[in-house]
PDB file of C-alpha atoms and ligand atoms in Angstrom:
ATOM      1  CA  MET A 558      -0.031   0.031  -0.071  1.00  0.00           C
ATOM      2  CA  THR A 559       2.887   2.298  -0.150  1.00  0.00           C
ATOM      3  CA  TYR A 560       4.379   1.353  -3.560  1.00  0.00           C
ATOM      4  CA  CYS A 561       3.862   4.272  -6.071  1.00  0.00           C
ATOM      5  CA  ARG A 562       3.805   2.564  -9.597  1.00  0.00           C
ATOM      6  CA  HIS A 563       6.279   3.941 -11.990  1.00  0.00           C
ATOM      7  CA  ALA A 564       4.883   6.032 -14.709  1.00  0.00           C
ATOM      8  CA  CYS A 565       1.556   6.068 -13.438  1.00  0.00           C
ATOM      9  CA  ASN A 566       0.956   9.721 -12.323  1.00  0.00           C
ATOM     10  CA  ASP A 567      -3.026   9.229 -12.026  1.00  0.00           C
ATOM     11  CA  CYS A 568      -2.843  11.581  -9.195  1.00  0.00           C
ATOM     12  CA  ILE A 569      -1.304  14.431 -10.933  1.00  0.00           C
ATOM     13  CA  GLY A 570      -3.276  17.794 -10.482  1.00  0.00           C
ATOM     14  CA  ALA A 571      -4.793  16.442  -7.306  1.00  0.00           C
ATOM     15  CA  CYS A 572      -2.658  18.591  -4.990  1.00  0.00           C
ATOM     16  CA  PRO A 573      -3.695  22.389  -4.800  1.00  0.00           C
ATOM     17  CA  TYR A 574      -0.300  22.884  -3.569  1.00  0.00           C
ATOM     18  CA  ASN A 575       1.340  21.264  -6.546  1.00  0.00           C
ATOM     19  CA  VAL A 576       3.278  18.663  -4.314  1.00  0.00           C
ATOM     20  CA  PRO A 577       4.931  16.348  -6.676  1.00  0.00           C
ATOM     21  CA  ILE A 578       3.230  13.235  -5.332  1.00  0.00           C
ATOM     22  CA  SER A 579       4.799  10.571  -7.191  1.00  0.00           C
ATOM     23  CA  ASP A 580       8.329  12.164  -6.736  1.00  0.00           C
ATOM     24  CA  VAL A 581       7.910  12.418  -3.050  1.00  0.00           C
ATOM     25  CA  LEU A 582       6.726   8.841  -2.946  1.00  0.00           C
ATOM     26  CA  ARG A 583       9.788   7.797  -4.785  1.00  0.00           C
ATOM     27  CA  THR A 584      12.259   9.397  -2.818  1.00  0.00           C
ATOM     28  CA  ARG A 585      10.554   7.963   0.217  1.00  0.00           C
ATOM     29  CA  MET A 586      11.035   4.525  -1.320  1.00  0.00           C
ATOM     30  CA  TYR A 587      14.699   5.112  -1.513  1.00  0.00           C
ATOM     31  CA  ALA A 588      14.813   5.567   2.216  1.00  0.00           C
ATOM     32  CA  THR A 589      12.479   3.145   3.535  1.00  0.00           C
ATOM     33  CA  ASP A 590      12.571   0.177   0.903  1.00  0.00           C
ATOM     34  CA  TYR A 591      16.208   0.539  -0.282  1.00  0.00           C
ATOM     35  CA  ASN A 592      17.393   1.845   3.278  1.00  0.00           C
ATOM     36  CA  ASN A 593      19.598   4.524   1.303  1.00  0.00           C
ATOM     37  CA  LEU A 594      18.792   7.783   3.255  1.00  0.00           C
ATOM     38  CA  LYS A 595      21.550   9.748   1.612  1.00  0.00           C
ATOM     39  CA  PHE A 596      20.588   9.030  -1.745  1.00  0.00           C
ATOM     40  CA  ALA A 597      16.890   9.621  -0.773  1.00  0.00           C
ATOM     41  CA  LYS A 598      17.628  13.173   0.736  1.00  0.00           C
ATOM     42  CA  ASP A 599      19.862  14.094  -2.284  1.00  0.00           C
ATOM     43  CA  GLU A 600      16.885  13.147  -4.408  1.00  0.00           C
ATOM     44  CA  TYR A 601      14.376  14.917  -2.367  1.00  0.00           C
ATOM     45  CA  ALA A 602      16.528  18.097  -2.368  1.00  0.00           C
ATOM     46  CA  GLN A 603      16.328  18.221  -6.099  1.00  0.00           C
ATOM     47  CA  LEU A 604      12.650  18.652  -6.263  1.00  0.00           C
ATOM     48  CA  ASP A 605      11.278  21.798  -7.458  1.00  0.00           C
ATOM     49  CA  ILE A 606       8.505  21.794  -4.850  1.00  0.00           C
ATOM     50  CA  SER A 607       8.900  19.742  -1.459  1.00  0.00           C
ATOM     51  CA  ALA A 608       5.970  18.281   0.381  1.00  0.00           C
ATOM     52  CA  ASP A 609       6.222  20.670   3.279  1.00  0.00           C
ATOM     53  CA  ALA A 610       2.534  21.780   2.366  1.00  0.00           C
ATOM     54  CA  CYS A 611       1.554  18.390   3.657  1.00  0.00           C
ATOM     55  CA  LEU A 612       2.305  19.149   7.145  1.00  0.00           C
ATOM     56  CA  THR A 613      -0.452  21.629   7.327  1.00  0.00           C
ATOM     57  CA  CYS A 614      -2.960  20.192   4.783  1.00  0.00           C
ATOM     58  CA  ASP A 615      -5.964  18.299   5.997  1.00  0.00           C
ATOM     59  CA  GLY A 616      -5.313  15.711   3.292  1.00  0.00           C
ATOM     60  CA  LYS A 617      -8.802  16.081   1.644  1.00  0.00           C
ATOM     61  CA  PRO A 618      -7.960  17.072  -1.881  1.00  0.00           C
ATOM     62  CA  CYS A 619      -5.562  14.004  -2.545  1.00  0.00           C
ATOM     63  CA  ARG A 620      -7.635  11.449  -0.302  1.00  0.00           C
ATOM     64  CA  ASP A 621      -9.011   9.666  -3.217  1.00  0.00           C
ATOM     65  CA  ALA A 622      -6.398  10.499  -5.852  1.00  0.00           C
ATOM     66  CA  CYS A 623      -4.448   7.244  -5.844  1.00  0.00           C
ATOM     67  CA  SER A 624      -5.780   4.773  -8.407  1.00  0.00           C
ATOM     68  CA  HIS A 625      -3.938   2.239  -6.175  1.00  0.00           C
ATOM     69  CA  GLY A 626      -5.224   3.012  -3.039  1.00  0.00           C
ATOM     70  CA  ILE A 627      -2.147   4.709  -1.490  1.00  0.00           C
ATOM     71  CA  ASN A 628      -2.777   7.030   1.427  1.00  0.00           C
ATOM     72  CA  ILE A 629      -0.980  10.022   0.060  1.00  0.00           C
ATOM     73  CA  ALA A 630      -1.484  12.357   2.760  1.00  0.00           C
ATOM     74  CA  GLN A 631      -0.476   9.822   5.399  1.00  0.00           C
ATOM     75  CA  LEU A 632       2.867   9.192   3.437  1.00  0.00           C
ATOM     76  CA  CYS A 633       3.997  12.635   2.093  1.00  0.00           C
ATOM     77  CA  GLY A 634       4.184  14.609   5.191  1.00  0.00           C
ATOM     78  CA  PRO A 635       6.240  12.240   7.167  1.00  0.00           C
ATOM     79  CA  THR A 636       8.505  11.954   3.875  1.00  0.00           C
ATOM     80  CA  HIS A 637       9.095  15.533   4.041  1.00  0.00           C
ATOM     81  CA  VAL A 638      10.108  15.486   7.898  1.00  0.00           C
ATOM     82  CA  MET A 639      12.477  12.742   7.235  1.00  0.00           C
ATOM     83  CA  LEU A 640      14.101  13.959   4.013  1.00  0.00           C
ATOM     84  CA  ALA A 641      14.041  17.838   4.310  1.00  0.00           C
TER      85      ALA A 641
HETATM   86  S1  SF4 B 695      -1.891  16.093   1.711  1.00  0.00           S
HETATM   87 FE1  SF4 B 695      -2.535  18.170   0.958  1.00  0.00          FE
HETATM   88  S2  SF4 B 695      -0.499  19.136   0.297  1.00  0.00           S
HETATM   89 FE2  SF4 B 695      -0.066  16.963   0.620  1.00  0.00          FE
HETATM   90  S3  SF4 B 695      -0.163  16.069  -1.337  1.00  0.00           S
HETATM   91 FE3  SF4 B 695      -2.257  15.810  -0.369  1.00  0.00          FE
HETATM   92  S4  SF4 B 695      -3.397  17.669  -1.083  1.00  0.00           S
HETATM   93 FE4  SF4 B 695      -1.212  18.198  -1.456  1.00  0.00          FE
HETATM   94  S1  SF4 B 696      -1.954   7.628  -8.506  1.00  0.00           S
HETATM   95 FE1  SF4 B 696      -0.994   6.537  -6.789  1.00  0.00          FE
HETATM   96  S2  SF4 B 696       0.507   5.027  -7.758  1.00  0.00           S
HETATM   97 FE2  SF4 B 696      -0.095   6.478  -9.420  1.00  0.00          FE
HETATM   98  S3  SF4 B 696       1.357   7.965  -9.421  1.00  0.00           S
HETATM   99 FE3  SF4 B 696      -0.132   8.780  -7.805  1.00  0.00          FE
HETATM  100  S4  SF4 B 696       0.586   7.963  -5.863  1.00  0.00           S
HETATM  101 FE4  SF4 B 696       1.779   6.713  -7.208  1.00  0.00          FE
END
């Protein structure tokens, strides 16, 4: 339930703050699934827009945005805390 499918992007446009959801989840995967925190942080730092907006968002806009059932809001905020 955390695997963001490669080249999916069904959720694009769901976030009113333009958080690049799939990119954020990809960098999360580097840290949590590949155990490569440094690479994850380096990749996260390259994103034009971070997921800091997720820390104050109620998560409603992206609640049903993932066609694969990922709880985007639950993952993106903590990813920012972990990698920023
Ligand atoms: S939780 Fe809010 S800010 Fe974060 S991706 Fe979803 S809609 Fe965007
Ligand atoms: S819809 Fe879900 S699986 Fe597809 S890119 Fe967005 S978060 Fe990833």
